[in-house]
Short mmCIF file of C-alpha atoms and ligand atoms in Angstrom, two decimals:
data_model
loop_
_atom_site.label_atom_id
_atom_site.label_comp_id
_atom_site.label_asym_id
_atom_site.label_seq_id
_atom_site.Cartn_x
_atom_site.Cartn_y
_atom_site.Cartn_z
CA UNK A 1018 3.76 15.69 21.17
CA UNK A 1019 6.04 13.21 19.54
CA UNK A 1020 4.59 11.32 16.60
CA UNK A 1021 4.21 7.66 17.44
CA UNK A 1022 6.33 5.02 15.81
CA UNK A 1023 3.61 2.73 14.44
CA UNK A 1024 5.52 -0.49 13.89
CA UNK A 1025 4.80 -3.27 16.38
CA UNK A 1026 7.74 -4.85 18.21
CA UNK A 1027 6.54 -8.36 19.02
CA UNK A 1028 3.92 -8.91 16.32
CA UNK A 1029 4.67 -9.99 12.76
CA UNK A 1030 4.90 -6.97 10.46
CA UNK A 1031 6.18 -6.21 6.99
CA UNK A 1032 8.78 -3.53 6.26
CA UNK A 1033 6.93 -2.09 3.27
CA UNK A 1034 3.95 -2.66 1.02
CA UNK A 1035 0.65 -4.20 2.00
CA UNK A 1036 -0.43 -7.39 3.73
CA UNK A 1037 -3.78 -8.97 4.59
CA UNK A 1038 -4.99 -12.52 5.33
CA UNK A 1039 -2.70 -15.11 6.86
CA UNK A 1040 -2.35 -18.00 4.39
CA UNK A 1041 -0.97 -21.52 4.66
CA UNK A 1042 0.15 -21.54 8.26
CA UNK A 1043 2.01 -24.81 8.63
CA UNK A 1044 4.70 -26.47 10.69
CA UNK A 1045 7.03 -27.90 8.06
CA UNK A 1046 10.70 -28.81 7.92
CA UNK A 1047 11.33 -27.84 11.56
CA UNK A 1048 9.85 -24.34 11.32
CA UNK A 1049 6.49 -22.65 11.49
CA UNK A 1050 5.58 -20.88 8.27
CA UNK A 1051 3.18 -18.03 7.85
CA UNK A 1052 2.39 -17.10 4.26
CA UNK A 1053 0.21 -14.07 3.76
CA UNK A 1054 -1.62 -11.93 1.21
CA UNK A 1055 0.89 -9.36 0.04
CA UNK A 1056 1.24 -6.48 -2.38
CA UNK A 1057 4.94 -5.56 -2.28
CA UNK A 1058 4.79 -2.30 -4.23
CA UNK A 1059 2.53 0.03 -2.24
CA UNK A 1060 0.70 0.32 1.07
CA UNK A 1061 -2.68 -0.63 -0.39
CA UNK A 1062 -4.32 -3.78 -1.69
CA UNK A 1063 -3.09 -4.73 -5.18
CA UNK A 1064 -2.65 -7.81 -7.32
CA UNK A 1065 -1.95 -10.40 -4.68
CA UNK A 1066 1.36 -12.14 -4.06
CA UNK A 1067 2.08 -14.51 -1.19
CA UNK A 1068 4.57 -13.09 1.29
CA UNK A 1069 6.27 -15.44 3.73
CA UNK A 1070 7.51 -15.40 7.32
CA UNK A 1071 9.15 -18.21 9.25
CA UNK A 1072 9.44 -18.45 13.01
CA UNK A 1073 10.75 -20.75 15.71
CA UNK A 1074 8.66 -19.32 18.51
CA UNK A 1075 5.78 -17.23 17.03
CA UNK A 1076 7.30 -14.05 18.43
CA UNK A 1077 10.42 -13.49 16.32
CA UNK A 1078 9.54 -13.57 12.65
CA UNK A 1079 11.98 -13.86 9.78
CA UNK A 1080 10.79 -12.36 6.52
CA UNK A 1081 11.48 -14.68 3.58
CA UNK A 1082 11.40 -13.85 -0.13
CA UNK A 1083 8.00 -13.49 -1.79
CA UNK A 1084 6.73 -17.06 -2.22
CA UNK A 1085 4.46 -16.71 -5.27
CA UNK A 1086 3.73 -13.88 -7.69
CA UNK A 1087 0.82 -13.40 -10.08
CA UNK A 1088 2.69 -14.25 -13.30
CA UNK A 1089 0.09 -16.38 -15.10
CA UNK A 1090 -2.78 -15.21 -17.26
CA UNK A 1091 -5.30 -16.95 -14.99
CA UNK A 1092 -4.18 -14.69 -12.15
CA UNK A 1093 -4.54 -11.29 -13.81
CA UNK A 1094 -5.87 -8.33 -11.83
CA UNK A 1095 -6.63 -9.91 -8.44
CA UNK A 1096 -3.67 -12.28 -8.37
CA UNK A 1097 -2.90 -15.17 -6.04
CA UNK A 1098 -5.52 -14.84 -3.35
CA UNK A 1099 -5.94 -16.72 -0.10
CA UNK A 1100 -5.47 -20.42 0.37
CA UNK A 1101 -3.58 -22.91 2.36
CA UNK A 1102 -0.59 -25.23 2.65
CA UNK A 1103 -0.49 -28.97 3.12
CA UNK A 1104 2.25 -31.59 3.23
CA UNK A 1105 1.90 -34.52 0.86
CA UNK A 1106 4.54 -37.24 0.62
CA UNK A 1107 7.05 -34.93 2.29
CA UNK A 1108 6.48 -32.15 -0.24
CA UNK A 1109 4.91 -28.81 0.65
CA UNK A 1110 1.92 -27.90 -1.53
CA UNK A 1111 -0.13 -24.76 -1.49
CA UNK A 1112 -3.61 -24.37 -2.88
CA UNK A 1113 -4.66 -20.81 -3.59
CA UNK A 1114 -7.37 -18.91 -5.40
CA UNK A 1115 -6.40 -17.50 -8.77
CA UNK A 1116 -8.76 -14.58 -8.94
CA UNK A 1117 -10.02 -12.35 -11.64
CA UNK A 1118 -12.85 -10.02 -10.78
CA UNK A 1119 -15.40 -12.21 -12.54
CA UNK A 1120 -13.89 -15.62 -11.89
CA UNK A 1121 -12.21 -17.45 -9.04
CA UNK A 1122 -10.48 -20.78 -9.51
CA UNK A 1123 -8.21 -22.95 -7.39
CA UNK A 1124 -4.57 -23.60 -8.21
CA UNK A 1125 -1.73 -25.70 -6.88
CA UNK A 1126 1.98 -24.99 -6.46
CA UNK A 1127 4.69 -26.92 -4.64
CA UNK A 1128 8.05 -26.31 -3.10
CA UNK A 1129 11.18 -28.42 -3.27
CA UNK A 1130 13.26 -26.17 -1.00
CA UNK A 1131 11.46 -26.18 2.32
CA UNK A 1132 8.78 -23.65 1.38
CA UNK A 1133 10.89 -20.78 0.01
CA UNK A 1134 10.23 -21.01 -3.74
CA UNK A 1135 7.27 -22.61 -5.50
CA UNK A 1136 6.56 -24.14 -8.89
CA UNK A 1137 3.06 -23.63 -10.20
CA UNK A 1138 1.28 -26.71 -11.49
CA UNK A 1139 1.30 -26.53 -15.32
CA UNK A 1140 -2.31 -27.70 -15.53
CA UNK A 1141 -3.56 -24.85 -13.30
CA UNK A 1142 -6.22 -23.90 -12.54
CA UNK A 1143 -6.88 -27.40 -11.30
CA UNK A 1144 -10.34 -26.75 -9.91
CA UNK A 1145 -13.23 -24.60 -11.09
CA UNK A 1146 -16.69 -24.12 -9.69
CA UNK A 1147 -18.17 -25.91 -12.72
CA UNK A 1148 -16.17 -29.04 -11.90
CA UNK A 1149 -17.76 -29.25 -8.45
CA UNK A 1150 -21.40 -28.33 -8.78
CA UNK A 1151 -23.60 -25.86 -10.58
CA UNK A 1152 -24.56 -24.53 -7.16
CA UNK A 1153 -21.07 -23.11 -6.66
CA UNK A 1154 -20.65 -19.53 -7.83
CA UNK A 1155 -17.98 -19.13 -10.50
CA UNK A 1156 -17.40 -15.57 -9.39
CA UNK A 1157 -17.13 -16.18 -5.63
CA UNK A 1158 -15.33 -19.40 -4.90
CA UNK A 1159 -12.26 -18.86 -2.81
CA UNK A 1160 -9.94 -19.35 0.13
CA UNK A 1161 -9.51 -23.16 0.14
CA UNK A 1162 -8.44 -24.76 3.41
CA UNK A 1163 -7.20 -28.34 3.16
CA UNK A 1164 -7.48 -30.81 6.03
CA UNK A 1165 -6.00 -34.30 5.92
CA UNK A 1166 -8.31 -36.93 7.41
CA UNK A 1167 -8.81 -40.67 7.06
CA UNK A 1168 -6.78 -40.90 3.85
CA UNK A 1169 -8.61 -38.00 2.21
CA UNK A 1170 -7.73 -34.40 1.54
CA UNK A 1171 -10.82 -32.46 2.51
CA UNK A 1172 -11.20 -28.90 1.44
CA UNK A 1173 -13.44 -26.22 2.89
CA UNK A 1174 -13.98 -23.05 0.86
CA UNK A 1175 -16.15 -19.95 0.83
CA UNK A 1176 -18.65 -19.38 -1.96
CA UNK A 1177 -22.09 -18.10 -2.83
CA UNK A 1178 -24.60 -20.85 -3.46
CA UNK A 1179 -26.53 -20.49 -6.70
CA UNK A 1180 -29.62 -22.46 -5.93
CA UNK A 1181 -32.77 -21.53 -7.83
CA UNK A 1182 -34.77 -22.99 -4.95
CA UNK A 1183 -33.29 -20.41 -2.58
CA UNK A 1184 -34.32 -16.76 -2.55
CA UNK A 1185 -31.53 -14.73 -4.13
CA UNK A 1186 -30.15 -11.36 -3.04
CA UNK A 1187 -31.60 -8.70 -5.30
CA UNK A 1188 -29.34 -7.30 -8.02
CA UNK A 1189 -30.10 -3.89 -6.60
CA UNK A 1190 -28.78 -4.79 -3.15
CA UNK A 1191 -25.79 -6.30 -4.81
CA UNK A 1192 -25.12 -3.28 -7.00
CA UNK A 1193 -25.40 -0.83 -4.14
CA UNK A 1194 -23.10 -3.03 -2.16
CA UNK A 1195 -20.54 -2.65 -4.88
CA UNK A 1196 -20.91 1.06 -5.26
CA UNK A 1197 -19.62 2.22 -1.88
CA UNK A 1198 -16.46 1.48 0.01
CA UNK A 1199 -18.39 -0.96 2.15
CA UNK A 1200 -17.23 -4.35 1.15
CA UNK A 1201 -14.14 -6.44 1.28
CA UNK A 1202 -15.16 -7.98 -2.01
CA UNK A 1203 -12.41 -8.68 -4.49
CA UNK A 1204 -14.35 -6.89 -7.21
CA UNK A 1205 -14.27 -3.81 -5.07
CA UNK A 1206 -10.53 -4.10 -4.45
CA UNK A 1207 -9.96 -4.56 -8.16
CA UNK A 1208 -12.15 -1.66 -9.19
CA UNK A 1209 -10.32 0.67 -6.85
CA UNK A 1210 -6.98 -0.54 -8.03
CA UNK A 1211 -7.76 -0.20 -11.72
CA UNK A 1212 -9.37 3.17 -11.39
CA UNK A 1213 -9.34 4.72 -7.93
CA UNK A 1214 -11.47 7.65 -9.05
CA UNK A 1215 -14.22 5.37 -10.36
CA UNK A 1216 -14.87 2.52 -7.96
CA UNK A 1217 -18.05 1.73 -9.93
CA UNK A 1218 -16.26 1.29 -13.23
CA UNK A 1219 -16.62 -1.88 -15.20
CA UNK A 1220 -14.09 -4.63 -14.55
CA UNK A 1221 -13.98 -7.60 -16.89
CA UNK A 1222 -17.71 -7.86 -17.21
CA UNK A 1223 -18.23 -7.39 -13.47
CA UNK A 1224 -21.24 -8.80 -11.74
CA UNK A 1225 -22.79 -12.04 -12.67
CA UNK A 1226 -23.90 -14.76 -10.30
CA UNK A 1227 -25.66 -13.87 -7.14
CA UNK A 1228 -26.47 -16.31 -4.37
CA UNK A 1229 -26.12 -16.30 -0.60
CA UNK A 1230 -22.82 -16.85 1.12
CA UNK A 1231 -22.09 -20.34 2.39
CA UNK A 1232 -19.25 -22.80 2.92
CA UNK A 1233 -18.70 -25.92 0.86
CA UNK A 1234 -16.82 -29.14 1.51
CA UNK A 1235 -15.16 -31.25 -1.16
CA UNK A 1236 -12.55 -33.99 -1.08
CA UNK A 1237 -9.77 -35.63 -3.03
CA UNK A 1238 -7.37 -38.54 -2.81
CA UNK A 1239 -4.55 -36.72 -4.62
CA UNK A 1240 -5.14 -32.93 -4.37
CA UNK A 1241 -5.94 -32.85 -8.11
CA UNK A 1242 -9.30 -34.54 -8.54
CA UNK A 1243 -12.02 -33.23 -6.32
CA UNK A 1244 -15.48 -34.49 -5.45
CA UNK A 1245 -18.20 -32.12 -4.23
CA UNK A 1246 -19.75 -33.18 -0.93
CA UNK A 1247 -22.11 -30.34 -0.20
CA UNK A 1248 -22.76 -27.02 1.39
CA UNK A 1249 -22.11 -26.80 5.10
CA UNK A 1250 -24.64 -24.31 6.46
CA UNK A 1251 -28.26 -25.39 6.51
CA UNK A 1252 -31.20 -23.84 8.28
CA UNK A 1253 -31.43 -25.10 11.84
CA UNK A 1254 -33.96 -23.99 14.43
CA UNK A 1255 -32.82 -21.24 16.74
CA UNK A 1256 -30.42 -19.47 14.39
CA UNK A 1257 -30.95 -16.07 12.83
CA UNK A 1258 -31.89 -16.03 9.16
CA UNK A 1259 -29.00 -13.62 8.58
CA UNK A 1260 -26.51 -16.49 8.76
CA UNK A 1261 -28.16 -18.18 5.77
CA UNK A 1262 -28.83 -15.12 3.64
CA UNK A 1263 -25.41 -13.55 3.74
CA UNK A 1264 -24.94 -11.00 0.99
CA UNK A 1265 -21.25 -11.77 0.85
CA UNK A 1266 -18.92 -14.69 1.25
CA UNK A 1267 -17.92 -16.69 4.31
CA UNK A 1268 -14.29 -15.88 3.63
CA UNK A 1269 -11.17 -17.72 4.77
CA UNK A 1270 -12.76 -20.76 6.44
CA UNK A 1271 -10.94 -23.18 8.67
CA UNK A 1272 -11.97 -26.27 10.60
CA UNK A 1273 -10.34 -28.21 13.41
CA UNK A 1274 -11.34 -30.56 16.20
CA UNK A 1275 -10.68 -29.55 19.78
CA UNK A 1276 -11.59 -31.78 22.73
CA UNK A 1277 -13.84 -33.83 20.43
CA UNK A 1278 -15.74 -30.85 19.03
CA UNK A 1279 -15.53 -29.79 15.38
CA UNK A 1280 -15.10 -26.04 15.15
CA UNK A 1281 -15.48 -24.00 11.97
CA UNK A 1282 -13.96 -20.55 11.85
CA UNK A 1283 -14.85 -18.17 9.05
CA UNK A 1284 -15.09 -14.48 8.19
CA UNK A 1285 -18.54 -13.56 6.86
CA UNK A 1286 -18.73 -10.32 4.90
CA UNK A 1287 -21.54 -7.90 5.70
CA UNK A 1288 -23.09 -9.90 8.53
CA UNK A 1289 -25.67 -7.60 10.16
CA UNK A 1290 -25.25 -6.58 13.78
CA UNK A 1291 -27.16 -8.78 16.25
CA UNK A 1292 -27.31 -7.37 19.78
CA UNK A 1293 -23.77 -6.48 20.75
CA UNK A 1294 -22.29 -8.93 18.27
CA UNK A 1295 -20.99 -8.18 14.77
CA UNK A 1296 -20.60 -4.43 15.09
CA UNK A 1297 -17.87 -4.45 12.45
CA UNK A 1298 -18.80 -4.34 8.78
CA UNK A 1299 -17.22 -7.77 8.37
CA UNK A 1300 -17.02 -10.34 11.14
CA UNK A 1301 -15.35 -13.50 12.28
CA UNK A 1302 -17.41 -16.35 13.67
CA UNK A 1303 -16.61 -19.67 15.25
CA UNK A 1304 -19.17 -22.44 15.02
CA UNK A 1305 -18.83 -25.47 17.28
CA UNK A 1306 -20.75 -28.48 16.04
CA UNK A 1307 -20.38 -31.66 14.06
CA UNK A 1308 -19.19 -32.06 10.49
CA UNK A 1309 -20.63 -34.84 8.40
CA UNK A 1310 -17.55 -35.71 6.31
CA UNK A 1311 -19.70 -37.51 3.71
CA UNK A 1312 -22.24 -34.77 3.00
CA UNK A 1313 -20.49 -31.61 4.17
CA UNK A 1314 -23.51 -30.82 6.30
CA UNK A 1315 -22.47 -29.13 9.53
CA UNK A 1316 -24.71 -29.45 12.58
CA UNK A 1317 -24.23 -26.26 14.53
CA UNK A 1318 -24.33 -26.02 18.32
CA UNK A 1319 -24.01 -22.23 18.27
CA UNK A 1320 -22.47 -19.36 16.32
CA UNK A 1321 -20.30 -16.87 18.16
CA UNK A 1322 -18.27 -13.81 17.36
CA UNK A 1323 -14.63 -14.82 17.69
CA UNK A 1324 -13.31 -11.51 18.95
CA UNK A 1325 -15.61 -8.76 20.15
CA UNK A 1326 -13.15 -5.95 19.36
CA UNK A 1327 -12.49 -3.97 16.21
CA UNK A 1328 -9.59 -5.48 14.37
CA UNK A 1329 -9.56 -9.20 13.74
CA UNK A 1330 -10.20 -10.75 10.34
CA UNK A 1331 -9.46 -13.88 8.34
CA UNK A 1332 -7.90 -16.00 11.12
CA UNK A 1333 -6.20 -19.25 10.23
CA UNK A 1334 -5.05 -22.10 12.45
CA UNK A 1335 -2.25 -24.63 12.41
CA UNK A 1336 -1.61 -27.68 14.55
CA UNK A 1337 1.80 -27.94 16.15
CA UNK A 1338 3.63 -31.23 16.74
CA UNK A 1339 2.84 -30.86 20.47
CA UNK A 1340 -0.90 -30.79 19.62
CA UNK A 1341 -1.52 -27.08 20.21
CA UNK A 1342 -3.84 -25.35 17.77
CA UNK A 1343 -2.35 -21.95 17.01
CA UNK A 1344 -4.47 -19.25 15.42
CA UNK A 1345 -3.34 -15.99 13.87
CA UNK A 1346 -5.50 -13.30 12.28
CA UNK A 1347 -5.08 -10.14 10.27
CA UNK A 1348 -5.20 -7.46 12.98
CA UNK A 1349 -7.10 -5.02 10.79
CA UNK A 1350 -10.55 -4.59 9.31
CA UNK A 1351 -11.49 -3.85 5.71
CA UNK A 1352 -12.97 -0.47 4.89
CA UNK A 1353 -11.16 1.40 7.67
CA UNK A 1354 -8.40 3.97 7.65
CA UNK A 1355 -5.01 2.54 8.56
CA UNK A 1356 -2.74 5.34 9.82
CA UNK A 1357 0.47 3.32 9.34
CA UNK A 1358 0.06 3.46 5.55
CA UNK A 1359 1.53 6.98 5.80
CA UNK A 1360 4.81 5.22 6.53
CA UNK A 1361 4.65 3.09 3.40
CA UNK A 1362 3.36 -0.13 4.90
CA UNK A 1363 -0.05 -1.47 5.81
CA UNK A 1364 -1.33 -4.45 7.77
CA UNK A 1365 -0.54 -6.19 11.05
CA UNK A 1366 -1.22 -9.58 12.58
CA UNK A 1367 -2.49 -10.63 15.99
CA UNK A 1368 -0.33 -12.29 18.52
CA UNK A 1369 -0.62 -15.99 17.69
CA UNK A 1370 -3.20 -17.51 20.02
CA UNK A 1371 -3.54 -20.98 21.45
CA UNK A 1372 -7.16 -21.98 20.98
CA UNK A 1373 -9.08 -24.68 22.77
CA UNK A 1374 -12.77 -25.51 22.85
CA UNK A 1375 -13.99 -26.09 26.42
CA UNK A 1376 -16.89 -25.13 28.69
CA UNK A 1377 -18.96 -24.22 25.64
CA UNK A 1378 -16.57 -21.59 24.27
CA UNK A 1379 -13.46 -21.32 22.14
CA UNK A 1380 -10.80 -20.11 24.58
CA UNK A 1381 -8.06 -17.96 23.12
CA UNK A 1382 -4.81 -17.22 24.89
CA UNK A 1383 -1.53 -15.80 23.64
CA UNK A 1384 1.10 -18.38 22.70
CA UNK A 1385 3.03 -19.42 25.79
CA UNK A 1386 6.33 -18.53 24.06
CA UNK A 1387 5.59 -14.87 24.82
CA UNK A 1388 6.63 -15.63 28.42
CA UNK A 1389 10.26 -15.87 27.27
CA UNK A 1390 10.19 -12.16 26.45
CA UNK A 1391 8.94 -10.92 29.81
CA UNK A 1392 11.17 -8.51 31.71
CA UNK A 1393 10.91 -6.06 34.61
CA UNK A 1394 8.06 -7.67 36.49
CA UNK A 1395 6.04 -5.39 38.76
CA UNK A 1396 3.42 -6.86 41.04
CA UNK A 1397 0.76 -5.41 43.28
CA UNK A 1398 -2.51 -6.59 44.67
CA UNK A 1399 -4.95 -7.38 47.37
CA UNK A 1400 -6.37 -3.89 47.63
CA UNK A 1401 -9.80 -2.38 47.72
CA UNK A 1402 -10.75 0.46 45.43
CA UNK A 1403 -13.77 2.62 46.21
CA UNK A 1404 -15.20 5.09 43.73
CA UNK A 1405 -11.93 6.31 42.32
CA UNK A 1406 -8.81 5.43 40.42
CA UNK A 1407 -5.30 4.42 41.21
CA UNK A 1408 -1.96 4.04 39.55
CA UNK A 1409 0.74 1.64 40.66
CA UNK A 1410 4.37 2.69 40.56
CA UNK A 1411 6.15 0.87 37.74
CA UNK A 1412 2.91 -0.30 36.11
CA UNK A 1413 3.10 1.62 32.87
CA UNK A 1414 4.41 1.31 29.34
CA UNK A 1415 3.26 0.80 25.79
CA UNK A 1416 4.96 -2.52 25.05
CA UNK A 1417 3.71 -4.49 27.99
CA UNK A 1418 1.74 -7.41 29.27
CA UNK A 1419 -0.72 -6.42 31.96
CA UNK A 1420 -2.67 -8.98 33.94
CA UNK A 1421 -5.25 -7.68 36.39
CA UNK A 1422 -7.94 -9.53 38.31
CA UNK A 1423 -10.85 -7.73 39.95
CA UNK A 1424 -13.71 -8.79 42.20
CA UNK A 1425 -16.60 -6.39 41.55
CA UNK A 1426 -18.19 -6.28 45.08
CA UNK A 1427 -20.91 -3.58 44.84
CA UNK A 1428 -19.49 -1.23 42.18
CA UNK A 1429 -21.29 -0.17 39.02
CA UNK A 1430 -18.22 -0.18 36.76
CA UNK A 1431 -14.56 -1.06 37.02
CA UNK A 1432 -11.74 -1.18 34.57
CA UNK A 1433 -8.40 -0.04 33.22
CA UNK A 1434 -7.23 2.98 31.29
CA UNK A 1435 -4.08 2.44 29.29
CA UNK A 1436 -2.07 4.24 26.60
CA UNK A 1437 -2.87 7.14 28.91
CA UNK A 1438 -1.31 10.57 28.57
CA UNK A 1439 -2.45 14.12 29.07
CA UNK A 1440 -4.80 14.04 26.07
CA UNK A 1441 -5.37 10.39 25.30
CA UNK A 1442 -6.52 7.19 26.89
CA UNK A 1443 -7.96 3.87 25.82
CA UNK A 1444 -10.52 2.51 28.23
CA UNK A 1445 -11.68 -0.97 29.08
CA UNK A 1446 -14.76 -0.98 31.29
CA UNK A 1447 -16.72 -3.78 32.91
CA UNK A 1448 -20.35 -2.75 33.53
CA UNK A 1449 -21.86 -4.77 36.35
CA UNK A 1450 -25.44 -3.84 35.42
CA UNK A 1451 -25.50 -5.61 32.09
CA UNK A 1452 -22.39 -7.83 32.34
CA UNK A 1453 -20.63 -6.19 29.43
CA UNK A 1454 -17.07 -5.15 28.73
CA UNK A 1455 -16.63 -2.05 26.59
CA UNK A 1456 -13.44 -1.27 24.71
CA UNK A 1457 -13.43 2.47 24.04
CA UNK A 1458 -10.93 4.04 21.67
CA UNK A 1459 -12.76 7.36 21.24
CA UNK A 1460 -9.88 9.34 22.78
CA UNK A 1461 -7.04 6.96 21.97
CA UNK A 1462 -5.19 9.20 19.53
CA UNK A 1463 -5.27 9.46 15.73
CA UNK A 1464 -8.94 8.83 14.88
CA UNK A 1465 -9.84 5.84 12.77
CA UNK A 1466 -12.63 6.10 10.24
CA UNK A 1467 -14.63 3.32 8.72
CA UNK A 1468 -17.94 2.55 7.09
CA UNK A 1469 -19.57 1.63 10.40
CA UNK A 1470 -21.59 4.27 12.25
CA UNK A 1471 -19.50 3.56 15.32
CA UNK A 1472 -15.80 2.86 14.90
CA UNK A 1473 -14.87 3.79 18.47
CA UNK A 1474 -16.54 1.44 20.94
CA UNK A 1475 -17.16 -2.27 20.97
CA UNK A 1476 -19.16 -4.18 23.56
CA UNK A 1477 -18.70 -7.77 24.65
CA UNK A 1478 -21.36 -9.69 26.62
CA UNK A 1479 -19.62 -11.80 29.20
CA UNK A 1480 -20.75 -14.38 31.72
CA UNK A 1481 -19.23 -15.48 35.04
CA UNK A 1482 -18.81 -12.02 36.50
CA UNK A 1483 -17.76 -12.76 40.11
CA UNK A 1484 -14.19 -12.34 39.04
CA UNK A 1485 -13.06 -10.24 36.08
CA UNK A 1486 -9.61 -10.92 34.67
CA UNK A 1487 -8.22 -8.67 31.96
CA UNK A 1488 -5.04 -10.05 30.41
CA UNK A 1489 -3.85 -7.28 28.12
CA UNK A 1490 -1.06 -7.09 25.55
CA UNK A 1491 -0.02 -3.65 24.35
CA UNK A 1492 2.38 -3.22 21.46
CA UNK A 1493 2.54 0.51 20.74
CA UNK A 1494 -0.48 0.68 18.45
CA UNK A 1495 -2.67 -2.17 19.53
CA UNK A 1496 -4.29 -3.80 22.51
CA UNK A 1497 -5.32 -7.43 22.66
CA UNK A 1498 -7.49 -8.19 25.65
CA UNK A 1499 -8.15 -11.73 26.86
CA UNK A 1500 -11.05 -11.74 29.30
CA UNK A 1501 -11.57 -14.34 32.03
CA UNK A 1502 -8.76 -16.70 31.07
CA UNK A 1503 -9.41 -16.34 27.34
CA UNK A 1504 -13.15 -17.08 27.37
CA UNK A 1505 -13.65 -13.80 25.47
CA UNK A 1506 -11.25 -11.65 23.46
CA UNK A 1507 -11.28 -8.04 22.28
CA UNK A 1508 -8.67 -6.62 19.94
CA UNK A 1509 -8.22 -3.08 18.76
CA UNK A 1510 -5.71 -0.88 16.99
CA UNK A 1511 -5.18 2.56 18.48
CA UNK A 1512 -2.75 5.30 17.53
CA UNK A 1513 -1.71 7.23 20.63
CA UNK A 1514 1.29 9.55 21.04
CA UNK A 1515 4.62 8.18 22.14
CA UNK A 1516 4.16 9.77 25.58
CA UNK A 1517 0.88 7.96 26.21
CA UNK A 1518 2.24 5.19 28.42
CA UNK A 1519 0.18 5.57 31.61
CA UNK A 1520 -1.95 2.82 33.15
CA UNK A 1521 -4.73 3.48 35.65
CA UNK A 1522 -7.28 1.26 37.37
CA UNK A 1523 -10.71 2.60 38.24
CA UNK A 1524 -14.01 1.78 39.83
CA UNK A 1525 -17.29 3.75 40.07
CA UNK A 1526 -20.55 3.52 42.00
CA UNK A 1527 -19.22 1.44 44.87
CA UNK A 1528 -16.17 -0.65 45.50
CA UNK A 1529 -14.21 -3.51 44.03
CA UNK A 1530 -11.30 -5.57 45.10
CA UNK A 1531 -8.21 -5.77 42.96
CA UNK A 1532 -6.91 -9.24 43.63
CA UNK A 1533 -3.70 -8.88 41.69
CA UNK A 1534 -1.89 -6.75 39.17
CA UNK A 1535 1.10 -8.04 37.24
CA UNK A 1536 2.97 -6.11 34.60
CA UNK A 1537 5.88 -7.17 32.42
CA UNK A 1538 7.70 -5.31 29.72
CA UNK A 1539 7.83 -7.41 26.57
CA UNK A 1540 11.26 -7.00 25.08
CA UNK A 1541 12.26 -8.56 21.78
CA UNK A 1542 15.89 -7.85 20.98
C1 FRU B 323 -10.35 -11.77 2.77
C2 FRU B 323 -10.12 -11.75 1.27
C3 FRU B 323 -10.17 -13.18 0.74
C4 FRU B 323 -9.37 -13.08 -0.51
C5 FRU B 323 -8.28 -12.13 -0.09
C6 FRU B 323 -7.76 -11.25 -1.18
O1 FRU B 323 -9.75 -10.75 3.47
O2 FRU B 323 -11.06 -10.91 0.64
O3 FRU B 323 -11.46 -13.68 0.56
O4 FRU B 323 -8.88 -14.32 -0.94
O5 FRU B 323 -8.82 -11.31 0.93
O6 FRU B 323 -6.63 -10.54 -0.79
#
């Protein structure tokens, strides 16, 4: 079998080195910018730089020079970690976390040339935990996201809250957390980088403050002087205690308003599994509710897993001039093997998604610009399938968009097999009995290992099951599945062989109707 070429064709990807979180997504100077966590020198996490892409349509990405490097003493070891970009008086500013293993502080830099090069503010770091509140952990205070609102710059960041009135995680739990490869914590990254053979070794004094993960809101008139407003997550009836006693950080927060609803997005580390949700070691949640912009207190309507698949982390959103909210995430998960690192690069991003809050959920759909890259349409439909499977001539490929709508009738399961060859297949199954969709990569190809007991199947509870629409985007080594018009999403990386291009529809235990099948090749020249 031919070894698969791992590089995606219509997703942002770097030619070499390492990338993780999207940073500072902004529409500025006539272009969309995506900065990102980057280590240019090897295909593993290292002292962070900010890489930079620009795009006119979210599909074709132009790699720009590295935007900022860790060249200051306050950035030693962990470097310039995640943050965000904001326009102020026509100038592009970024705020990022200067991280050392035992200390995280916020810094500013600005660009005079449209976002290509940056000057770091001489008085950096401009903001420390101590300046805000003694509740804010000095060791975990990161990933600032700035929002402009009513003449203020508001900033949302992840931290651990040091509040003597709150029960604290035990040092033992914390220490054991640090000792295995089971955390995305910066201390862990740094330990591995400094001494890969001794991930428990001491790094700059190591562990100090404990505290449970939370989000904090603060504000400023000028980006330099900040006022602490408060922590966002408070106990509310009906929510699991796990959300308030997170032994980790709510990383990479974001907040936007969609159809009148405030929505927080964040990536909690080590959130325990609850039912079928949060099966990954680290998760992404969206929380619709209401922000109190004076106190930071967020009244939550619900908390939901953003993507029920395997590989979505640290999403960030930007608002376009036409009002669309566009979200992009790191299409990987910490503490997993990443087969593409064999080729000297590591890290991919999701297809940018248009997000909208409606009917009680955050709908996600691929950016509409993808339609400009459709070719070779094949259509079929209006057929009944009874206990069996079928293939449709011309419906195949590994760089395709596949849109299929089923009506379950009396069957037990129905679904699609894709990336299918003689030895491999990736399977998406709707189970009528319990209204779930299962994404199964057990036999997809090169196995992926992680710290979770199960790295091969993920289950999504869905509602509205009269009609099941799977809108699937394959790009050689990944599948992004938008279920029922984007009401649910499941994303997974898989590493099949180059020959694994088959697509097959199936149904068991009765019959289903296939209303329509549409396939396009996605071709980016
Ligand atoms: C999330 C994260 C951030 C941090 C960055 C470091 O993936 O751990 O919290 O700023 O990665 O690269």
